[in-house]
Amino acid sequence: MSINAQINISRVSIDLGIIRNYQYDFGNDKLYAFYPEVKIGGQFLTNYSEWEFFTSYWNDGIDEVFNITDAATYSYSSFIVGSRLYFYPNRILQNFPIPIYFTSGLSYHKVYEQYIGGGDFVGNHRNDNSFDLLTFNLGFGVYFNLIDKLRLRIDTNAFIPFKRNDIIYNFGTNGTIKLGFDYFFNNE
């Protein structure tokens, strides 16, 4: 085990996956949206931890009223920026059998809500609006080194708001499942 006390920028990454959107479950078959993520990162103080900054945008693609009586239909999209720290236990424990990692971080979500149609039993609904969420992120995944400078990752992350939002169905909590590729341009 070697420890190099440094922080560097050594990788760029792209992830493709799905995110649980802010729609309610009842009468809805569009609970997940396509979720791309672009990142830059590198080593963080030791050889068993990494950092990253990331950004993403997703849209649930809902443009028709749900077939539900006494309920309004809304479409959601979100712009996200954040940072994460990664921890790799198998880089400390040399006999650790699984190439697993754990993540934690913070992110800012600008959420847009668009009224599509419908309303409650007297026709009430919310107009288009937007709101902000600050979330704590937790996740884990597995990785595979494909070639010297290319790594494949499969992971999941949960976004947990510091303050729940009572306007949306799941209070702002959602999560992702992603397939990611890391390219190391400064692999020491």
Short mmCIF file of C-alpha atoms in Angstrom, two decimals:
data_model
loop_
_atom_site.label_atom_id
_atom_site.label_comp_id
_atom_site.label_asym_id
_atom_site.label_seq_id
_atom_site.Cartn_x
_atom_site.Cartn_y
_atom_site.Cartn_z
CA MET A 1 0.00 0.00 0.00
CA SER A 2 1.51 3.31 -1.07
CA ILE A 3 0.12 6.68 -0.12
CA ASN A 4 0.77 9.66 -2.37
CA ALA A 5 -0.42 12.88 -0.73
CA GLN A 6 -1.71 14.69 -3.79
CA ILE A 7 -4.77 15.90 -5.60
CA ASN A 8 -4.67 15.83 -9.36
CA ILE A 9 -6.85 16.04 -12.45
CA SER A 10 -6.32 12.77 -14.23
CA ARG A 11 -9.58 11.58 -15.76
CA VAL A 12 -12.64 12.50 -17.78
CA SER A 13 -15.75 10.37 -17.64
CA ILE A 14 -19.13 9.89 -19.22
CA ASP A 15 -22.00 7.92 -17.69
CA LEU A 16 -25.23 6.77 -19.31
CA GLY A 17 -28.11 5.47 -17.27
CA ILE A 18 -31.58 6.04 -15.90
CA ILE A 19 -32.88 8.20 -13.06
CA ARG A 20 -36.08 7.82 -11.07
CA ASN A 21 -38.01 10.96 -11.97
CA TYR A 22 -40.40 12.94 -9.76
CA GLN A 23 -43.61 11.39 -11.08
CA TYR A 24 -46.08 9.60 -8.84
CA ASP A 25 -46.44 5.84 -9.30
CA PHE A 26 -50.20 5.61 -9.76
CA GLY A 27 -51.27 5.42 -13.42
CA ASN A 28 -47.85 6.31 -14.76
CA ASP A 29 -45.60 4.15 -16.92
CA LYS A 30 -42.84 6.80 -17.27
CA LEU A 31 -41.14 6.53 -13.87
CA TYR A 32 -37.58 6.66 -15.26
CA ALA A 33 -35.76 9.08 -17.54
CA PHE A 34 -32.52 8.85 -19.54
CA TYR A 35 -29.67 10.19 -17.40
CA PRO A 36 -26.30 11.20 -18.93
CA GLU A 37 -23.50 12.53 -16.73
CA VAL A 38 -20.21 14.24 -17.72
CA LYS A 39 -17.36 14.34 -15.19
CA ILE A 40 -13.82 15.40 -14.52
CA GLY A 41 -11.81 14.04 -11.61
CA GLY A 42 -8.67 12.48 -10.29
CA GLN A 43 -6.78 11.21 -7.32
CA PHE A 44 -7.68 12.65 -3.91
CA LEU A 45 -4.83 12.63 -1.37
CA THR A 46 -4.27 8.85 -1.48
CA ASN A 47 -4.20 6.09 -4.06
CA TYR A 48 -7.45 4.61 -2.64
CA SER A 49 -9.64 7.70 -3.05
CA GLU A 50 -10.72 9.85 -6.00
CA TRP A 51 -12.69 13.07 -6.45
CA GLU A 52 -14.94 14.32 -9.26
CA PHE A 53 -17.09 17.23 -10.39
CA PHE A 54 -20.10 16.26 -12.49
CA THR A 55 -22.98 17.78 -14.41
CA SER A 56 -26.14 16.36 -15.92
CA TYR A 57 -29.49 17.24 -17.43
CA TRP A 58 -32.53 14.98 -17.66
CA ASN A 59 -36.10 15.34 -18.87
CA ASP A 60 -38.91 12.84 -18.24
CA GLY A 61 -40.38 13.43 -21.74
CA ILE A 62 -44.00 13.57 -20.56
CA ASP A 63 -46.10 15.62 -22.96
CA GLU A 64 -49.59 14.06 -22.64
CA VAL A 65 -52.07 14.09 -19.77
CA PHE A 66 -52.13 10.90 -17.69
CA ASN A 67 -55.40 9.00 -17.79
CA ILE A 68 -56.13 9.60 -14.09
CA THR A 69 -59.30 11.22 -12.79
CA ASP A 70 -58.89 14.15 -10.39
CA ALA A 71 -55.13 14.53 -10.81
CA ALA A 72 -53.00 17.05 -12.67
CA THR A 73 -50.15 15.91 -14.93
CA TYR A 74 -46.76 17.60 -14.73
CA SER A 75 -43.52 17.07 -16.62
CA TYR A 76 -40.19 17.38 -14.80
CA SER A 77 -36.66 18.09 -15.89
CA SER A 78 -33.54 18.93 -13.93
CA PHE A 79 -30.09 20.43 -14.35
CA ILE A 80 -27.58 19.02 -11.84
CA VAL A 81 -24.05 19.97 -10.76
CA GLY A 82 -22.16 18.33 -7.93
CA SER A 83 -19.06 16.67 -6.56
CA ARG A 84 -18.28 13.23 -5.17
CA LEU A 85 -15.54 11.39 -3.33
CA TYR A 86 -14.79 7.76 -4.18
CA PHE A 87 -13.33 5.17 -1.81
CA TYR A 88 -11.77 1.92 -3.14
CA PRO A 89 -11.39 -0.73 -0.37
CA ASN A 90 -9.48 -3.20 -2.55
CA ARG A 91 -6.65 -0.66 -2.90
CA ILE A 92 -6.11 -0.86 0.87
CA LEU A 93 -6.92 -4.53 1.47
CA GLN A 94 -4.86 -6.35 -1.10
CA ASN A 95 -6.83 -9.60 -0.80
CA PHE A 96 -10.22 -7.88 -1.13
CA PRO A 97 -11.92 -10.01 -3.83
CA ILE A 98 -14.38 -7.54 -5.41
CA PRO A 99 -13.42 -4.38 -7.36
CA ILE A 100 -16.04 -2.30 -5.52
CA TYR A 101 -16.14 1.38 -4.62
CA PHE A 102 -18.29 3.64 -2.46
CA THR A 103 -19.22 7.26 -3.15
CA SER A 104 -20.54 10.21 -1.22
CA GLY A 105 -21.02 13.81 -2.23
CA LEU A 106 -23.20 16.88 -2.64
CA SER A 107 -25.19 18.15 -5.59
CA TYR A 108 -27.40 21.06 -6.59
CA HIS A 109 -30.52 20.32 -8.65
CA LYS A 110 -32.46 23.01 -10.53
CA VAL A 111 -35.83 21.30 -11.07
CA TYR A 112 -38.36 22.53 -13.63
CA GLU A 113 -42.03 21.57 -13.34
CA GLN A 114 -44.26 22.07 -16.39
CA TYR A 115 -48.04 21.76 -16.18
CA ILE A 116 -49.32 19.40 -18.90
CA GLY A 117 -53.04 19.16 -18.10
CA GLY A 118 -55.78 17.89 -15.80
CA GLY A 119 -56.54 18.96 -12.27
CA ASP A 120 -58.04 17.92 -8.95
CA PHE A 121 -61.79 17.35 -8.51
CA VAL A 122 -62.47 21.11 -8.96
CA GLY A 123 -59.81 21.65 -11.66
CA ASN A 124 -57.02 23.12 -9.49
CA HIS A 125 -53.40 22.72 -10.57
CA ARG A 126 -50.00 24.39 -10.21
CA ASN A 127 -48.67 26.58 -13.00
CA ASP A 128 -45.19 26.04 -14.46
CA ASN A 129 -42.51 26.65 -11.82
CA SER A 130 -39.03 25.73 -10.76
CA PHE A 131 -37.32 25.00 -7.46
CA ASP A 132 -33.89 24.16 -6.09
CA LEU A 133 -32.77 21.05 -4.23
CA LEU A 134 -29.49 20.54 -2.41
CA THR A 135 -28.84 16.83 -1.95
CA PHE A 136 -26.48 14.47 -0.20
CA ASN A 137 -25.38 11.66 -2.53
CA LEU A 138 -24.58 8.08 -1.55
CA GLY A 139 -23.63 5.26 -3.88
CA PHE A 140 -21.61 2.20 -4.69
CA GLY A 141 -20.46 0.33 -7.75
CA VAL A 142 -18.05 -2.08 -9.36
CA TYR A 143 -15.35 -1.32 -11.89
CA PHE A 144 -13.27 -3.17 -14.46
CA ASN A 145 -10.05 -1.96 -16.07
CA LEU A 146 -10.51 -2.56 -19.78
CA ILE A 147 -7.11 -1.31 -20.94
CA ASP A 148 -4.38 0.77 -19.31
CA LYS A 149 -6.19 4.11 -19.61
CA LEU A 150 -9.85 3.01 -19.82
CA ARG A 151 -12.08 1.84 -16.96
CA LEU A 152 -15.69 0.59 -17.07
CA ARG A 153 -17.99 1.23 -14.10
CA ILE A 154 -21.49 0.07 -13.13
CA ASP A 155 -22.96 1.99 -10.22
CA THR A 156 -25.98 3.34 -8.43
CA ASN A 157 -26.40 6.65 -6.61
CA ALA A 158 -29.12 8.04 -4.36
CA PHE A 159 -29.87 11.77 -4.18
CA ILE A 160 -31.26 12.59 -0.72
CA PRO A 161 -32.42 16.21 -0.20
CA PHE A 162 -31.31 18.09 2.91
CA LYS A 163 -34.80 19.60 3.02
CA ARG A 164 -37.66 17.60 1.56
CA ASN A 165 -39.82 19.20 -1.09
CA ASP A 166 -43.52 18.57 -0.35
CA ILE A 167 -44.64 19.65 -3.84
CA ILE A 168 -43.30 16.58 -5.63
CA TYR A 169 -44.33 12.96 -5.11
CA ASN A 170 -41.10 11.52 -3.68
CA PHE A 171 -40.11 14.74 -1.83
CA GLY A 172 -37.06 15.23 -4.07
CA THR A 173 -35.43 11.88 -3.34
CA ASN A 174 -34.41 9.91 -6.41
CA GLY A 175 -31.62 7.71 -7.68
CA THR A 176 -29.70 6.50 -10.69
CA ILE A 177 -28.33 3.32 -12.21
CA LYS A 178 -25.49 4.00 -14.65
CA LEU A 179 -22.86 2.51 -16.92
CA GLY A 180 -19.76 4.70 -17.02
CA PHE A 181 -16.44 5.00 -18.81
CA ASP A 182 -13.37 6.72 -17.35
CA TYR A 183 -10.46 7.80 -19.52
CA PHE A 184 -7.21 8.44 -17.62
CA PHE A 185 -4.99 10.99 -19.34
CA ASN A 186 -2.52 11.33 -16.46
CA ASN A 187 -2.19 7.76 -15.18
CA GLU A 188 0.72 7.65 -12.69
#
